[in-house]
mmCIF file of C-alpha atoms in Angstrom:
data_model
loop_
_atom_site.group_PDB
_atom_site.id
_atom_site.type_symbol
_atom_site.label_atom_id
_atom_site.label_comp_id
_atom_site.label_asym_id
_atom_site.label_seq_id
_atom_site.Cartn_x
_atom_site.Cartn_y
_atom_site.Cartn_z
ATOM 1 C CA MET A 1 141.461 113.514 98.428
ATOM 2 C CA THR A 2 137.911 112.913 99.660
ATOM 3 C CA SER A 3 136.094 115.978 100.956
ATOM 4 C CA TYR A 4 133.673 115.473 103.842
ATOM 5 C CA LEU A 5 130.574 117.381 104.901
ATOM 6 C CA PRO A 6 129.346 117.376 108.500
ATOM 7 C CA ILE A 7 125.814 116.077 108.890
ATOM 8 C CA GLY A 8 124.392 119.605 109.145
ATOM 9 C CA ASP A 9 125.893 120.676 105.826
ATOM 10 C CA PHE A 10 124.838 117.405 104.207
ATOM 11 C CA SER A 11 121.317 118.035 105.510
ATOM 12 C CA ARG A 12 121.243 121.460 103.888
ATOM 13 C CA ALA A 13 122.676 120.084 100.648
ATOM 14 C CA THR A 14 120.119 117.293 100.343
ATOM 15 C CA HIS A 15 117.065 118.880 102.044
ATOM 16 C CA MET A 16 116.891 115.903 104.407
ATOM 17 C CA THR A 17 116.552 116.567 108.113
ATOM 18 C CA VAL A 18 119.309 115.507 110.463
ATOM 19 C CA LYS A 19 116.814 113.180 112.165
ATOM 20 C CA THR A 20 116.054 111.517 108.821
ATOM 21 C CA LEU A 21 119.745 111.096 108.005
ATOM 22 C CA ARG A 22 120.375 109.502 111.385
ATOM 23 C CA HIS A 23 117.455 107.109 110.824
ATOM 24 C CA TYR A 24 118.718 106.156 107.376
ATOM 25 C CA HIS A 25 122.131 105.460 108.920
ATOM 26 C CA GLU A 26 120.588 103.256 111.636
ATOM 27 C CA ILE A 27 118.698 101.126 109.110
ATOM 28 C CA GLY A 28 121.642 100.923 106.714
ATOM 29 C CA LEU A 29 119.965 102.809 103.873
ATOM 30 C CA LEU A 30 122.352 105.776 103.639
ATOM 31 C CA GLU A 31 125.411 105.310 105.779
ATOM 32 C CA PRO A 32 127.869 108.165 106.390
ATOM 33 C CA ALA A 33 131.225 107.980 104.687
ATOM 34 C CA ASP A 34 132.902 108.427 108.079
ATOM 35 C CA VAL A 35 131.891 108.256 111.736
ATOM 36 C CA ASP A 36 134.227 109.662 114.384
ATOM 37 C CA PRO A 37 134.826 106.814 116.875
ATOM 38 C CA GLN A 38 135.316 109.288 119.729
ATOM 39 C CA THR A 39 132.354 111.633 119.246
ATOM 40 C CA GLY A 40 130.063 109.630 116.956
ATOM 41 C CA TYR A 41 129.838 112.605 114.591
ATOM 42 C CA ARG A 42 128.753 111.609 111.134
ATOM 43 C CA ARG A 43 130.392 112.937 107.994
ATOM 44 C CA TYR A 44 129.314 112.437 104.403
ATOM 45 C CA SER A 45 131.211 112.688 101.143
ATOM 46 C CA ALA A 46 130.146 115.028 98.351
ATOM 47 C CA GLU A 47 129.788 111.943 96.147
ATOM 48 C CA GLN A 48 126.876 110.782 98.373
ATOM 49 C CA ILE A 49 124.728 113.805 97.528
ATOM 50 C CA PRO A 50 123.260 112.307 94.298
ATOM 51 C CA THR A 51 122.412 109.075 96.171
ATOM 52 C CA ALA A 52 120.614 111.066 98.865
ATOM 53 C CA GLN A 53 118.683 112.980 96.215
ATOM 54 C CA VAL A 54 117.598 109.704 94.611
ATOM 55 C CA VAL A 55 116.409 108.397 97.985
ATOM 56 C CA ARG A 56 114.437 111.575 98.664
ATOM 57 C CA ARG A 57 112.675 111.407 95.303
ATOM 58 C CA PHE A 58 111.782 107.759 95.796
ATOM 59 C CA ARG A 59 110.328 108.646 99.190
ATOM 60 C CA ASP A 60 108.354 111.484 97.588
ATOM 61 C CA LEU A 61 106.823 108.771 95.372
ATOM 62 C CA GLY A 62 105.874 106.715 98.416
ATOM 63 C CA MET A 63 108.394 103.925 97.864
ATOM 64 C CA PRO A 64 109.011 101.815 101.001
ATOM 65 C CA LEU A 65 112.482 102.075 102.530
ATOM 66 C CA GLU A 66 113.185 98.366 102.051
ATOM 67 C CA GLU A 67 112.435 98.671 98.348
ATOM 68 C CA ILE A 68 114.746 101.691 98.055
ATOM 69 C CA ARG A 69 117.473 99.673 99.741
ATOM 70 C CA THR A 70 116.935 96.850 97.219
ATOM 71 C CA ILE A 71 117.297 99.303 94.335
ATOM 72 C CA LEU A 72 120.419 100.961 95.730
ATOM 73 C CA THR A 73 122.104 97.596 96.345
ATOM 74 C CA ALA A 74 121.002 95.973 93.062
ATOM 75 C CA SER A 75 123.835 94.110 91.418
ATOM 76 C CA ASP A 76 122.836 95.089 87.890
ATOM 77 C CA VAL A 77 120.859 97.737 86.028
ATOM 78 C CA ALA A 78 118.144 95.295 84.883
ATOM 79 C CA THR A 79 117.283 94.325 88.477
ATOM 80 C CA ARG A 80 117.226 97.966 89.555
ATOM 81 C CA ASN A 81 114.980 98.999 86.652
ATOM 82 C CA ARG A 82 112.622 96.082 87.279
ATOM 83 C CA HIS A 83 111.981 97.256 90.853
ATOM 84 C CA ILE A 84 111.528 100.861 89.733
ATOM 85 C CA SER A 85 109.082 99.840 86.976
ATOM 86 C CA ALA A 86 107.051 97.734 89.404
ATOM 87 C CA HIS A 87 106.698 100.685 91.772
ATOM 88 C CA LEU A 88 105.718 103.036 88.943
ATOM 89 C CA ARG A 89 103.001 100.578 87.871
ATOM 90 C CA ARG A 90 101.636 100.571 91.417
ATOM 91 C CA LEU A 91 101.620 104.371 91.389
ATOM 92 C CA GLU A 92 99.680 104.375 88.109
ATOM 93 C CA GLU A 93 97.140 101.951 89.568
ATOM 94 C CA GLU A 94 96.753 104.098 92.687
ATOM 95 C CA LEU A 95 96.343 107.194 90.507
ATOM 96 C CA GLY A 96 93.616 105.422 88.537
ATOM 97 C CA ARG A 97 91.808 104.500 91.763
ATOM 98 C CA THR A 98 92.101 108.081 93.000
ATOM 99 C CA GLN A 99 90.743 109.485 89.742
ATOM 100 C CA ARG A 100 87.796 107.071 89.823
ATOM 101 C CA ALA A 101 87.075 107.966 93.455
ATOM 102 C CA VAL A 102 87.134 111.694 92.629
ATOM 103 C CA ALA A 103 84.793 111.155 89.671
ATOM 104 C CA ALA A 104 82.434 109.125 91.860
ATOM 105 C CA LEU A 105 82.411 111.859 94.504
ATOM 106 C CA HIS A 106 81.583 114.477 91.879
ATOM 107 C CA ASP A 107 78.676 112.322 90.716
ATOM 108 C CA LEU A 108 77.443 111.732 94.262
ATOM 109 C CA LEU A 109 77.583 115.427 95.147
ATOM 110 C CA THR A 110 75.764 116.485 91.984
ATOM 111 C CA PRO A 111 71.978 115.949 92.130
ATOM 112 C CA PRO A 112 71.119 113.582 89.252
ATOM 113 C CA ALA A 113 68.646 114.603 86.606
ATOM 114 C CA SER A 114 65.575 112.385 86.481
ATOM 115 C CA ALA A 115 66.636 111.110 83.058
ATOM 116 C CA ASP A 116 69.926 109.904 84.577
ATOM 117 C CA ALA A 117 68.288 107.663 87.203
ATOM 118 C CA PRO A 118 69.685 104.119 86.962
ATOM 119 C CA ALA A 119 67.419 101.577 85.294
ATOM 120 C CA ILE A 120 66.069 98.938 87.659
ATOM 121 C CA GLU A 121 64.351 95.814 86.408
ATOM 122 C CA LEU A 122 62.014 93.390 88.158
ATOM 123 C CA ARG A 123 62.854 89.892 87.016
ATOM 124 C CA SER A 124 61.769 86.306 87.654
ATOM 125 C CA VAL A 125 64.617 83.798 87.347
ATOM 126 C CA GLY A 126 64.235 80.041 87.227
ATOM 127 C CA ALA A 127 66.158 77.447 89.192
ATOM 128 C CA VAL A 128 69.462 76.216 87.729
ATOM 129 C CA GLN A 129 71.953 73.496 88.519
ATOM 130 C CA ALA A 130 75.507 74.684 88.925
ATOM 131 C CA ALA A 131 79.021 73.999 90.090
ATOM 132 C CA ALA A 132 79.704 76.038 93.208
ATOM 133 C CA ILE A 133 82.242 76.916 95.864
ATOM 134 C CA THR A 134 81.043 78.131 99.271
ATOM 135 C CA ALA A 135 83.202 79.478 102.077
ATOM 136 C CA MET A 136 83.191 81.734 105.113
ATOM 137 C CA VAL A 137 84.900 84.853 103.783
ATOM 138 C CA GLU A 138 86.302 88.038 105.292
ATOM 139 C CA ALA A 139 85.096 91.080 103.358
ATOM 140 C CA GLN A 140 88.661 92.361 102.906
ATOM 141 C CA ASP A 141 89.631 89.045 101.267
ATOM 142 C CA ALA A 142 86.486 88.662 99.162
ATOM 143 C CA GLY A 143 88.006 89.898 95.891
ATOM 144 C CA THR A 144 90.965 87.519 95.982
ATOM 145 C CA TRP A 145 88.799 84.611 97.121
ATOM 146 C CA PHE A 146 86.252 85.328 94.390
ATOM 147 C CA GLN A 147 88.751 85.362 91.519
ATOM 148 C CA GLY A 148 90.396 82.164 92.726
ATOM 149 C CA ALA A 149 87.093 80.356 93.195
ATOM 150 C CA LEU A 150 85.773 81.468 89.827
ATOM 151 C CA GLY A 151 88.892 80.246 88.017
ATOM 152 C CA GLU A 152 88.622 76.879 89.767
ATOM 153 C CA LEU A 153 84.948 76.570 88.795
ATOM 154 C CA PHE A 154 85.516 77.339 85.110
ATOM 155 C CA ALA A 155 88.366 74.816 84.984
ATOM 156 C CA THR A 156 86.339 72.094 86.731
ATOM 157 C CA VAL A 157 83.276 72.536 84.517
ATOM 158 C CA ALA A 158 85.417 72.353 81.376
ATOM 159 C CA GLY A 159 87.475 69.468 82.762
ATOM 160 C CA GLN A 160 84.341 67.388 83.324
ATOM 161 C CA GLY A 161 83.148 67.987 79.778
ATOM 162 C CA LEU A 162 80.192 70.151 80.767
ATOM 163 C CA ARG A 163 78.917 73.300 79.090
ATOM 164 C CA GLU A 164 78.231 76.612 80.820
ATOM 165 C CA THR A 165 74.562 77.537 80.519
ATOM 166 C CA GLY A 166 74.660 81.122 81.754
ATOM 167 C CA PRO A 167 76.804 83.767 83.415
ATOM 168 C CA ALA A 168 78.555 83.016 86.666
ATOM 169 C CA GLY A 169 76.761 84.183 89.763
ATOM 170 C CA GLY A 170 77.274 84.825 93.431
ATOM 171 C CA VAL A 171 75.054 84.480 96.503
ATOM 172 C CA TYR A 172 76.064 86.434 99.602
ATOM 173 C CA ALA A 173 74.807 86.205 103.178
ATOM 174 C CA ASP A 174 73.797 89.377 105.014
ATOM 175 C CA GLU A 175 76.646 88.919 107.499
ATOM 176 C CA LEU A 176 79.212 89.534 104.765
ATOM 177 C CA PHE A 177 77.844 93.092 104.560
ATOM 178 C CA THR A 178 76.781 93.717 108.153
ATOM 179 C CA LEU A 179 79.716 92.044 109.949
ATOM 180 C CA HIS A 180 82.250 91.952 107.084
ATOM 181 C CA ARG A 181 82.456 88.185 107.536
ATOM 182 C CA GLY A 182 79.936 85.712 106.197
ATOM 183 C CA LEU A 183 79.096 82.902 103.822
ATOM 184 C CA ALA A 184 79.782 83.544 100.158
ATOM 185 C CA THR A 185 78.924 81.262 97.259
ATOM 186 C CA VAL A 186 80.127 81.692 93.688
ATOM 187 C CA TYR A 187 78.747 79.376 91.035
ATOM 188 C CA VAL A 188 78.782 78.555 87.325
ATOM 189 C CA PRO A 189 75.542 77.171 85.803
ATOM 190 C CA CYS A 190 76.184 74.062 83.722
ATOM 191 C CA ASN A 191 74.260 71.512 81.655
ATOM 192 C CA GLY A 192 74.793 68.503 83.879
ATOM 193 C CA PRO A 193 75.514 67.445 87.447
ATOM 194 C CA ILE A 194 79.025 68.316 88.523
ATOM 195 C CA ARG A 195 81.080 65.684 90.314
ATOM 196 C CA PRO A 196 82.476 67.010 93.598
ATOM 197 C CA LEU A 197 86.157 67.808 93.238
ATOM 198 C CA GLY A 198 88.263 69.745 95.724
ATOM 199 C CA ARG A 199 86.259 72.764 96.820
ATOM 200 C CA VAL A 200 83.744 72.374 93.989
ATOM 201 C CA GLU A 201 80.303 70.966 94.846
ATOM 202 C CA PRO A 202 77.009 70.682 92.949
ATOM 203 C CA LEU A 203 74.466 73.381 93.795
ATOM 204 C CA HIS A 204 70.777 73.825 93.082
ATOM 205 C CA VAL A 205 70.260 77.583 92.763
ATOM 206 C CA PRO A 206 66.574 78.181 93.548
ATOM 207 C CA ALA A 207 64.189 80.304 91.530
ATOM 208 C CA ALA A 208 63.817 83.869 92.741
ATOM 209 C CA GLU A 209 62.068 87.186 92.204
ATOM 210 C CA LEU A 210 64.640 89.933 91.948
ATOM 211 C CA ALA A 211 65.054 93.651 91.525
ATOM 212 C CA VAL A 212 68.082 94.044 89.260
ATOM 213 C CA ILE A 213 70.437 96.918 88.529
ATOM 214 C CA GLU A 214 73.517 96.773 86.305
ATOM 215 C CA HIS A 215 76.865 98.070 87.497
ATOM 216 C CA CYS A 216 79.551 98.929 84.959
ATOM 217 C CA GLY A 217 83.079 99.194 86.337
ATOM 218 C CA PRO A 218 85.337 97.667 88.997
ATOM 219 C CA PRO A 219 83.961 95.900 92.090
ATOM 220 C CA SER A 220 85.320 98.688 94.306
ATOM 221 C CA GLU A 221 82.577 100.991 92.987
ATOM 222 C CA VAL A 222 79.653 98.557 93.166
ATOM 223 C CA ASP A 223 78.378 100.158 96.402
ATOM 224 C CA ARG A 224 76.678 102.865 94.342
ATOM 225 C CA ALA A 225 74.603 100.244 92.536
ATOM 226 C CA TYR A 226 73.725 98.601 95.854
ATOM 227 C CA GLY A 227 72.679 101.956 97.271
ATOM 228 C CA ALA A 228 70.445 102.827 94.330
ATOM 229 C CA LEU A 229 68.865 99.372 94.376
ATOM 230 C CA ALA A 230 68.225 99.422 98.140
ATOM 231 C CA ALA A 231 66.595 102.855 97.891
ATOM 232 C CA TYR A 232 64.327 101.680 95.069
ATOM 233 C CA VAL A 233 63.272 98.493 96.860
ATOM 234 C CA SER A 234 62.610 100.434 100.066
ATOM 235 C CA ARG A 235 60.553 103.152 98.348
ATOM 236 C CA HIS A 236 58.383 100.579 96.608
ATOM 237 C CA ALA A 237 58.074 98.296 99.681
ATOM 238 C CA LEU A 238 59.265 95.280 97.708
ATOM 239 C CA ALA A 239 61.934 93.802 99.990
ATOM 240 C CA VAL A 240 61.781 90.247 101.294
ATOM 241 C CA ASP A 241 64.280 88.245 103.315
ATOM 242 C CA GLY A 242 66.881 86.367 101.354
ATOM 243 C CA PRO A 243 70.513 86.529 100.300
ATOM 244 C CA LEU A 244 71.656 89.040 97.726
ATOM 245 C CA ARG A 245 72.786 87.820 94.328
ATOM 246 C CA GLU A 246 75.158 89.031 91.648
ATOM 247 C CA TYR A 247 75.529 87.947 88.024
ATOM 248 C CA TYR A 248 78.882 88.497 86.310
ATOM 249 C CA LEU A 249 78.219 89.343 82.671
ATOM 250 C CA ILE A 250 81.697 90.637 81.818
ATOM 251 C CA GLY A 251 84.683 90.209 84.097
ATOM 252 C CA GLN A 252 88.371 89.442 84.257
ATOM 253 C CA ARG A 253 87.885 86.399 82.067
ATOM 254 C CA GLN A 254 86.752 88.597 79.179
ATOM 255 C CA THR A 255 88.939 91.668 79.690
ATOM 256 C CA PRO A 256 91.617 92.840 82.161
ATOM 257 C CA ASP A 257 90.172 96.370 81.990
ATOM 258 C CA SER A 258 87.933 96.533 85.076
ATOM 259 C CA ALA A 259 86.269 99.704 83.726
ATOM 260 C CA LEU A 260 84.537 97.437 81.176
ATOM 261 C CA TRP A 261 83.289 94.851 83.656
ATOM 262 C CA ARG A 262 79.503 94.473 83.969
ATOM 263 C CA THR A 263 77.788 93.044 87.033
ATOM 264 C CA GLU A 264 74.079 92.670 87.737
ATOM 265 C CA VAL A 265 73.251 93.296 91.396
ATOM 266 C CA CYS A 266 70.050 91.576 92.537
ATOM 267 C CA TRP A 267 67.815 92.176 95.569
ATOM 268 C CA PRO A 268 65.112 89.617 96.514
ATOM 269 C CA VAL A 269 61.595 91.067 96.214
ATOM 270 C CA PHE A 270 57.926 90.055 96.299
ATOM 271 C CA ARG A 271 56.711 87.997 93.383
ATOM 272 C CA THR A 272 56.467 90.135 90.255
ATOM 273 C CA GLY A 273 53.659 88.140 88.662
ATOM 274 C CA GLY A 274 55.323 85.975 86.013
ATOM 275 C CA PRO A 275 58.504 84.704 84.423
ATOM 276 C CA GLU A 276 58.839 87.575 81.960
ATOM 277 C CA ARG A 277 61.393 90.329 82.400
ATOM 278 C CA ARG A 278 59.792 93.637 83.369
ATOM 279 C CA PRO A 279 62.163 96.608 83.234
ATOM 280 C CA LEU A 280 61.197 99.601 85.362
ATOM 281 C CA SER A 281 62.918 102.908 85.837
ATOM 282 C CA ASP A 282 63.274 104.246 89.358
ATOM 283 C CA GLY A 283 60.186 106.351 88.856
ATOM 284 C CA GLY A 284 58.083 103.349 87.875
ATOM 285 C CA ALA A 285 57.650 104.128 84.180
ATOM 286 C CA ALA A 286 58.352 101.458 81.563
ATOM 287 C CA CYS A 287 61.968 101.298 80.399
ATOM 288 C CA THR A 288 63.205 99.388 77.382
ATOM 289 C CA THR A 289 66.907 99.135 78.159
ATOM 290 C CA SER A 290 69.160 98.646 81.143
ATOM 291 C CA ARG A 291 71.725 101.377 81.624
ATOM 292 C CA CYS A 292 74.870 101.605 83.713
#
């Protein structure tokens, strides 16, 4: 014979509020074993307690209700475990982002020693011909757009029998930073004129004088490099109008571990006096290496 618990007792047994249990009933996530047609009182069976405990633990892990429903109604163990594993991977990724954010905050709140100042280099770069994709991009979509465009560029350059002549680069209008919507161009230098195909067009990337800093890590943390570079350019009165550039030395193509990615962030500056590379530390003294 099935034993029933009124909703209050089931609430105490599962540590779920009555309001929560009613909501789960309404959305079909955890339905009572019996509902009195006269009074509407809900009653639960003792066998439902483990299911309720599973639901509560999934919610403690931030799993959406729809996903919990999918797991509870899965027709086989493999499907159920696949959904659980996918959610656990997302939790691990979120934990990694949280840990990186905490580490960055510790660094920002700790005054850096002078020896730890990021290396900034003044560099003259020549003009190059490249395959490029340009679009009006929302800042929140920039990462997805960038990876898609870059993959298309690499495939088009290779498909047309051309050779890459340098790292991929990006040119970004001020509006992408100031309004979070603006023109973005990503390009791949190559050893011959690219034939237009789909979104890919030929591009002449002009020569420029740049202040350059290297960022090591995921794009989500590149703002620190931008901040250090802007402060340096401002202190030394070097800034000129022009779009910002980035060079992608190591990225997803080389390794899926974003902690190993290396990006050069470049700010347009007054002419530095020649084509040679001239590394400078933030204090102005000569520096022989670029650090991240």
